[in-house]
mmCIF file with all atom_site columns, C-alpha atoms in Angstrom:
data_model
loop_
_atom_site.group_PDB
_atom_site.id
_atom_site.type_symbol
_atom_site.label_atom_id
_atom_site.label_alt_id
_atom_site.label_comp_id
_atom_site.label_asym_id
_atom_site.label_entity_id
_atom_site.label_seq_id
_atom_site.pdbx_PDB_ins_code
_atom_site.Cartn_x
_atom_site.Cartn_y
_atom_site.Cartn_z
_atom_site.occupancy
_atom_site.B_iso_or_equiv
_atom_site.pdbx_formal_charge
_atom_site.auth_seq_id
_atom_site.auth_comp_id
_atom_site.auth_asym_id
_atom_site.auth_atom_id
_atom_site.pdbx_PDB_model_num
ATOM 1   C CA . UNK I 1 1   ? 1.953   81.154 -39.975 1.00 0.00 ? 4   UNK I CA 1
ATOM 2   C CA . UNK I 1 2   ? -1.171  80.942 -37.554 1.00 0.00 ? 5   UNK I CA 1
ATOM 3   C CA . UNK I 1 3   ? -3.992  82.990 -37.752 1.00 0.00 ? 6   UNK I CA 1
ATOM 4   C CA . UNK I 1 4   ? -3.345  84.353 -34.525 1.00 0.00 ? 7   UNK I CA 1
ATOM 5   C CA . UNK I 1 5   ? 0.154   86.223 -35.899 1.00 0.00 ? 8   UNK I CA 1
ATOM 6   C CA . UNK I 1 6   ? -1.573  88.266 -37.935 1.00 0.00 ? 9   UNK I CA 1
ATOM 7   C CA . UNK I 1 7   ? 1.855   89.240 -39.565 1.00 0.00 ? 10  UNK I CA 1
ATOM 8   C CA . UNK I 1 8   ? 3.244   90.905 -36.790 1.00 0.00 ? 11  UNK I CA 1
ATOM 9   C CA . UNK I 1 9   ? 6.927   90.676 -35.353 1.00 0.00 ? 12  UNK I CA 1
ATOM 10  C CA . UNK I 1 10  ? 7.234   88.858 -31.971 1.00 0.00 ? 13  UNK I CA 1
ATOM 11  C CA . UNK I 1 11  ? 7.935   92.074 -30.164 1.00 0.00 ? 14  UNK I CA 1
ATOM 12  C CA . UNK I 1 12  ? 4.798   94.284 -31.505 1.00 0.00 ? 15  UNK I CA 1
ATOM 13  C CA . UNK I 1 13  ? 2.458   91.710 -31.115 1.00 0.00 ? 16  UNK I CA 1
ATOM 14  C CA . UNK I 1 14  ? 3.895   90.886 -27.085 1.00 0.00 ? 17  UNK I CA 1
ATOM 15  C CA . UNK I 1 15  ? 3.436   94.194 -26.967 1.00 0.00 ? 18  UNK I CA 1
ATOM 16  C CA . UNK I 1 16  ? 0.094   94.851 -28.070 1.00 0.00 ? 19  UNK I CA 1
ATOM 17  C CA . UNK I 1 17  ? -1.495  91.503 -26.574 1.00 0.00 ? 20  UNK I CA 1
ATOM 18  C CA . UNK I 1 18  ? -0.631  92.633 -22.701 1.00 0.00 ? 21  UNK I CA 1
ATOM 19  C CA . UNK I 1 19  ? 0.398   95.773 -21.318 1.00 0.00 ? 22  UNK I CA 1
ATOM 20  C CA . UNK I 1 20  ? 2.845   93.422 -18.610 1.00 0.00 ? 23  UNK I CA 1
ATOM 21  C CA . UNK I 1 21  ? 4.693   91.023 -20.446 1.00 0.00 ? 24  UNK I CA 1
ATOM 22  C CA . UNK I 1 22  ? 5.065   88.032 -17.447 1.00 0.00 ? 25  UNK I CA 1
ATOM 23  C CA . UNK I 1 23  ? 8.118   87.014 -19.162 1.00 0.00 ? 26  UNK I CA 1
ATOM 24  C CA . UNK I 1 24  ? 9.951   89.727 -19.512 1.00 0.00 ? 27  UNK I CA 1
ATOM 25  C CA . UNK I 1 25  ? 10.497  89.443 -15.641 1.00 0.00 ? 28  UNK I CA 1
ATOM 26  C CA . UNK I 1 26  ? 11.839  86.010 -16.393 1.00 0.00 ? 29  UNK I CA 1
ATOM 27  C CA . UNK I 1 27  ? 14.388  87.153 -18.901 1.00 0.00 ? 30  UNK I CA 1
ATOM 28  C CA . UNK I 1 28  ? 15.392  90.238 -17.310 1.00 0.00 ? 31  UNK I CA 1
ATOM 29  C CA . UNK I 1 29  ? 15.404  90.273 -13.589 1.00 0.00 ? 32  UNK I CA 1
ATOM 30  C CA . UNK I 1 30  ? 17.257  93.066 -13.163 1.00 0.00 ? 33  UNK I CA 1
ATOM 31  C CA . UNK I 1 31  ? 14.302  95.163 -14.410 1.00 0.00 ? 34  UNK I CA 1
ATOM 32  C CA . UNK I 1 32  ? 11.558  94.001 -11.513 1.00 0.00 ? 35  UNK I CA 1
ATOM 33  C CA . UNK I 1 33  ? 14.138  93.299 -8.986  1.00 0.00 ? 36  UNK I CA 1
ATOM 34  C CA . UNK I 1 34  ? 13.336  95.478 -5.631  1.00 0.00 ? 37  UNK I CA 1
ATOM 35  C CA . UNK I 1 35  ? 16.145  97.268 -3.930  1.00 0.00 ? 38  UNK I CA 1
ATOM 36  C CA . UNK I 1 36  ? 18.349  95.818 -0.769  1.00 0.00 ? 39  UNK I CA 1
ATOM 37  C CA . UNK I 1 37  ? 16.952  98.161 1.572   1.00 0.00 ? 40  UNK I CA 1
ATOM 38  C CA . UNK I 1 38  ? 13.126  96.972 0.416   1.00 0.00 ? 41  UNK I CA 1
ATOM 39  C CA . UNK I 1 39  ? 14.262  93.560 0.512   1.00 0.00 ? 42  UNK I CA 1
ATOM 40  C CA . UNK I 1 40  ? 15.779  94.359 4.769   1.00 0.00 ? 43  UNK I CA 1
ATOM 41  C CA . UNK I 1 41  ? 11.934  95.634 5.116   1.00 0.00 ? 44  UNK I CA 1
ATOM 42  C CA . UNK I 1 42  ? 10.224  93.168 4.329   1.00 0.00 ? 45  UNK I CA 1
ATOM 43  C CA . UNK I 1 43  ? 12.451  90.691 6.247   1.00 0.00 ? 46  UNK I CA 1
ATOM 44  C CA . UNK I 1 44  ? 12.284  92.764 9.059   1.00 0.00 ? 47  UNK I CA 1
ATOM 45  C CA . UNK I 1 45  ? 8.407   92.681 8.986   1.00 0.00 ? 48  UNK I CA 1
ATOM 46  C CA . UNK I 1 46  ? 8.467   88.816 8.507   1.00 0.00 ? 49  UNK I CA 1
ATOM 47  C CA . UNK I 1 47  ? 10.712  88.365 11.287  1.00 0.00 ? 50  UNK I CA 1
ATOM 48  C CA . UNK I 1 48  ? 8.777   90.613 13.771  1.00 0.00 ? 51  UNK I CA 1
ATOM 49  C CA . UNK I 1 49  ? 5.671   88.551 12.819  1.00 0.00 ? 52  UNK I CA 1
ATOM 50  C CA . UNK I 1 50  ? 7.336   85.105 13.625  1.00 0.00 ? 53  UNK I CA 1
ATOM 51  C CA . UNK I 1 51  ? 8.767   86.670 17.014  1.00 0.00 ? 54  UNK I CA 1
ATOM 52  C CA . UNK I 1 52  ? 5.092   87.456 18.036  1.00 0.00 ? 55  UNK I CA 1
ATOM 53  C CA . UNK I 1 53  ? 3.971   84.290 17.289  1.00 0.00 ? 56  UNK I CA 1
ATOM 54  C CA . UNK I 1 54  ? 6.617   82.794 18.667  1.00 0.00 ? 57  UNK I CA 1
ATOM 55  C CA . UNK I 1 55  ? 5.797   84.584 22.441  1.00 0.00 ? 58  UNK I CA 1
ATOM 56  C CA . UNK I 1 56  ? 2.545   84.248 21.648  1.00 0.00 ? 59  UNK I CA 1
ATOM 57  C CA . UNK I 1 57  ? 3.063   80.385 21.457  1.00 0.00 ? 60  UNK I CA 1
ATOM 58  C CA . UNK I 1 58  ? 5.571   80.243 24.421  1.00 0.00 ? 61  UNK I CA 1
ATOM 59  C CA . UNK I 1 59  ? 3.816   82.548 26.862  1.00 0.00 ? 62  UNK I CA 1
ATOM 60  C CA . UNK I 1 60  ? 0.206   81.423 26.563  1.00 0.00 ? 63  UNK I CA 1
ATOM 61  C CA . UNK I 1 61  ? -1.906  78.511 27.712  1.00 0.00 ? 64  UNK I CA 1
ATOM 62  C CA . UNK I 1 62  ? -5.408  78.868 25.739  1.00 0.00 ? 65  UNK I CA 1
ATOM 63  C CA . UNK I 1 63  ? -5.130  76.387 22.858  1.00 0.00 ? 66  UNK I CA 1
ATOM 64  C CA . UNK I 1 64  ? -7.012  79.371 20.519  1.00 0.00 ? 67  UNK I CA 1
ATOM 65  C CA . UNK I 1 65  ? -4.216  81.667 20.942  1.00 0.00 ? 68  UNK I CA 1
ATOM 66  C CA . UNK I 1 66  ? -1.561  79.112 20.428  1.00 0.00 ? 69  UNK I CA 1
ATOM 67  C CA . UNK I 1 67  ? -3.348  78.148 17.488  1.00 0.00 ? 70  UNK I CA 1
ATOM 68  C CA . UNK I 1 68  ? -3.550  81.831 16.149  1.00 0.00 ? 71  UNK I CA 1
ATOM 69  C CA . UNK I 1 69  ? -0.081  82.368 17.115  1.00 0.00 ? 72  UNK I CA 1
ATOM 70  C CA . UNK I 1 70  ? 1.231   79.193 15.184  1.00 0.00 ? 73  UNK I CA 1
ATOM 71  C CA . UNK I 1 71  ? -0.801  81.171 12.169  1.00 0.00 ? 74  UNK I CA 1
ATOM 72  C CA . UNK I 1 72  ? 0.968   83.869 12.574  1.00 0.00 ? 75  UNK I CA 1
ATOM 73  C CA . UNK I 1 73  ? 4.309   82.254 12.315  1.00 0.00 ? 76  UNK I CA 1
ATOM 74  C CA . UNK I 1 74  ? 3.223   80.869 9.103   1.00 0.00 ? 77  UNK I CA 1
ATOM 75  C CA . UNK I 1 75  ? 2.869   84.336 7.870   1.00 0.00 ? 78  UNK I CA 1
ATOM 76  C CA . UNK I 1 76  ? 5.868   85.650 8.890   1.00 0.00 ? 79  UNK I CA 1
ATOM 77  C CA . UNK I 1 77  ? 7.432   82.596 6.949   1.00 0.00 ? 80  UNK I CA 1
ATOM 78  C CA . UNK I 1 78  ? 5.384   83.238 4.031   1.00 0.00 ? 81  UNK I CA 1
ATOM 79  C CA . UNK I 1 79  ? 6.084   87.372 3.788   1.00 0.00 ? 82  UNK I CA 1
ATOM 80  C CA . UNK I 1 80  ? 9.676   86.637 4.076   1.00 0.00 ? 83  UNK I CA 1
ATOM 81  C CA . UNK I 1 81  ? 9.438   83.916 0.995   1.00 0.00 ? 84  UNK I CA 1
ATOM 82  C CA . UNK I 1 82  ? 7.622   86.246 -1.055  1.00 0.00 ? 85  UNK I CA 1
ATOM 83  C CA . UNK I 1 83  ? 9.959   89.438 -0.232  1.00 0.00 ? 86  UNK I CA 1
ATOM 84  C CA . UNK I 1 84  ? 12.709  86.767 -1.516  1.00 0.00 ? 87  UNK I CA 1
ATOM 85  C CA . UNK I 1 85  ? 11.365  85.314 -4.475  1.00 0.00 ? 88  UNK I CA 1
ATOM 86  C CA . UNK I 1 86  ? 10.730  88.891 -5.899  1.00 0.00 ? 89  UNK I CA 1
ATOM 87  C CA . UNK I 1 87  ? 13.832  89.811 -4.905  1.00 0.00 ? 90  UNK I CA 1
ATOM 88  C CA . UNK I 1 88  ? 15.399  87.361 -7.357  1.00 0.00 ? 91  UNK I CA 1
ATOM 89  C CA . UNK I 1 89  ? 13.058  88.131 -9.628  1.00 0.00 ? 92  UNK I CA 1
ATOM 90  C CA . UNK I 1 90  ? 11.048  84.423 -9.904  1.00 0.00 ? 93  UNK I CA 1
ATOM 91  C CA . UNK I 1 91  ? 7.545   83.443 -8.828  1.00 0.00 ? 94  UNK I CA 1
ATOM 92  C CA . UNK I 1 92  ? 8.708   80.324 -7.068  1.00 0.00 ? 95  UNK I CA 1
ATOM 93  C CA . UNK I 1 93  ? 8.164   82.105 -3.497  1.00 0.00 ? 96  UNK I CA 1
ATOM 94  C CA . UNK I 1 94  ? 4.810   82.970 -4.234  1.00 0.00 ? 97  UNK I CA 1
ATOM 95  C CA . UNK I 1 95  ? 3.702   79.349 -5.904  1.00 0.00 ? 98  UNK I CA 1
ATOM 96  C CA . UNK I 1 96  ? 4.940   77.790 -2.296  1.00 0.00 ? 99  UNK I CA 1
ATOM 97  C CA . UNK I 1 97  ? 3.293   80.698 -0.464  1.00 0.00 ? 100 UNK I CA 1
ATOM 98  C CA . UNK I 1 98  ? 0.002   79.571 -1.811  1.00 0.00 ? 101 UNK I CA 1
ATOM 99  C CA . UNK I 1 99  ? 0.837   75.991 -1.158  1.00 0.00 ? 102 UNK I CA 1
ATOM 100 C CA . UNK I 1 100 ? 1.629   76.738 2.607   1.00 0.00 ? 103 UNK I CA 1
ATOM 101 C CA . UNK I 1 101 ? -2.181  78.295 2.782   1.00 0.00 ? 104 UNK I CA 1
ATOM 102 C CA . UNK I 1 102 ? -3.404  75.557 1.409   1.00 0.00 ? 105 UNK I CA 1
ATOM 103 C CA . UNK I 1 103 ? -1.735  73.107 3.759   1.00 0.00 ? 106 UNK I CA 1
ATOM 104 C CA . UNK I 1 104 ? -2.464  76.024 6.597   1.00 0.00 ? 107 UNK I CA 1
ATOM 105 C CA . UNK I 1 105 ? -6.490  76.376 5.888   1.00 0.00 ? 108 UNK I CA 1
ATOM 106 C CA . UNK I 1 106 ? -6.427  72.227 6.125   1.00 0.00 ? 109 UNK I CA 1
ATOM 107 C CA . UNK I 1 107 ? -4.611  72.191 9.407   1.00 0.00 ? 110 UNK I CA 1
ATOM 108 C CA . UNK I 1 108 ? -6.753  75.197 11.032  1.00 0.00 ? 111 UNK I CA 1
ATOM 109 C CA . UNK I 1 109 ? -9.865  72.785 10.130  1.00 0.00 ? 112 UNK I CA 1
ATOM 110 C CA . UNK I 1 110 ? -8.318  69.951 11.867  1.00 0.00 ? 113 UNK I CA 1
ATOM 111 C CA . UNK I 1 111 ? -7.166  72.111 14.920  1.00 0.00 ? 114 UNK I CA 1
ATOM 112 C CA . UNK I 1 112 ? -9.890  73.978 15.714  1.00 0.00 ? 115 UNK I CA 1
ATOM 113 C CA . UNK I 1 113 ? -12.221 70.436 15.305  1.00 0.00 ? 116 UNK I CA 1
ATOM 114 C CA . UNK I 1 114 ? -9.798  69.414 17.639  1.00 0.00 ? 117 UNK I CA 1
ATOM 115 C CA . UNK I 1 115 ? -10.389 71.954 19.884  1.00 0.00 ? 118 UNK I CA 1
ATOM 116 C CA . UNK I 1 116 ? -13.988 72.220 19.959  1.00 0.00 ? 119 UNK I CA 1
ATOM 117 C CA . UNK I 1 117 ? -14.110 68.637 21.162  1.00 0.00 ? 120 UNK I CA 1
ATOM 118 C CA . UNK I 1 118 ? -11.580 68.771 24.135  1.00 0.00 ? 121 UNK I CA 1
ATOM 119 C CA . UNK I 1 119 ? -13.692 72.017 25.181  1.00 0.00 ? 122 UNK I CA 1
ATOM 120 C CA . UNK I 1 120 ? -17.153 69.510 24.767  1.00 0.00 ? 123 UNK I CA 1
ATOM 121 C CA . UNK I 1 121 ? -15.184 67.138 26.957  1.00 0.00 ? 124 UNK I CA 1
ATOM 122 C CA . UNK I 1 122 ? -13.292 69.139 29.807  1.00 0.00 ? 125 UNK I CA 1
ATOM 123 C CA . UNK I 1 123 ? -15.139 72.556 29.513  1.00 0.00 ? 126 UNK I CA 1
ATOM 124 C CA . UNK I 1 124 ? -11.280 74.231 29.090  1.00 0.00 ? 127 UNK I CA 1
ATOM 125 C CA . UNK I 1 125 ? -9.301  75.393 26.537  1.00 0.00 ? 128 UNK I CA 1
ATOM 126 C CA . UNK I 1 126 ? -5.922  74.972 28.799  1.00 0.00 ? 129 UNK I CA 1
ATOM 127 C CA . UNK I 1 127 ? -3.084  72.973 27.357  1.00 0.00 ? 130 UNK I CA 1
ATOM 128 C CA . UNK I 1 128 ? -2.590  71.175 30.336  1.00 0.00 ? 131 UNK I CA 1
ATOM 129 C CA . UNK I 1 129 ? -5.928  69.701 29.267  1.00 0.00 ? 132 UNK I CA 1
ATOM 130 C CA . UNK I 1 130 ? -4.397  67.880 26.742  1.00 0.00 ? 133 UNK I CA 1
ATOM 131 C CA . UNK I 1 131 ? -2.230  65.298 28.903  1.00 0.00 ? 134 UNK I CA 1
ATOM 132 C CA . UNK I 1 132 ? -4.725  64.117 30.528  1.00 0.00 ? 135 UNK I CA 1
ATOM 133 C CA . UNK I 1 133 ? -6.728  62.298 27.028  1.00 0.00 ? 136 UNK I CA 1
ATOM 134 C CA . UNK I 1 134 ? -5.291  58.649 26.727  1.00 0.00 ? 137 UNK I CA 1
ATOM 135 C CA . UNK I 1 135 ? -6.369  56.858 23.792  1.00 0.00 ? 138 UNK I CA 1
#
């Protein structure tokens, strides 16, 4: 017996240690599991998001708002992988979520150094800007 038992069954002292057990979620999906129509919602939101980025991405030349528009496919990605990992009731979704910012914060750096130096060298942000760099 450890010290930290204190005597108590498994289910009183879970019970008394956290007002949420995390696992409980685990064992029992059913009981966090968000409804269908919730679940259309928040697809519908994530899929609106990656549409305007999309345009956004298609329609525009300034290499800023292809860059925020490229961001803003990422979070219609990342909405719809959250709205389906609590869905099923795991935290997989969210663990990759936060990987994907991680990754995303890293490759905004990069971009945007890259962009500040092609605006030092041809005083434009225009796309077209880009073919004419040879290494």
């Amino acid at each position: 017996m450890r010290i930290s038992d204190c005597g108590l069954k498994d289910e009183r002292r879970d019970r008394l240690a956290l007002p949420f057990n995390p696992r409980s979620a685990i064992r029992n999906p059913q009981s966090q599991r968000m409804s269908q129509l919730a679940l259309q919602h928040y697809l519908i939101v994530g899929a609106i998001l990656f549409a305007l980025g999309l345009i956004g991405f298609m329609t525009r030349r300034n290499l800023i708002v292809m860059f925020l528009s490229t961001e803003l496919m990422f979070q219609g990605v990342s909405v719809n992988l959250i709205a389906f990992a609590h869905y099923h009731g795991n935290l997989y979704g969210q663990a990759f979520v936060i990987f994907v910012l991680v990754i995303a914060a890293a490759e905004a750096s990069l971009a945007l150094a890259l962009v500040v130096l092609l605006f030092r060298t041809k005083n434009t942000l225009d796309a077209d800007a880009w073919r004419e760099l040879k290494g």
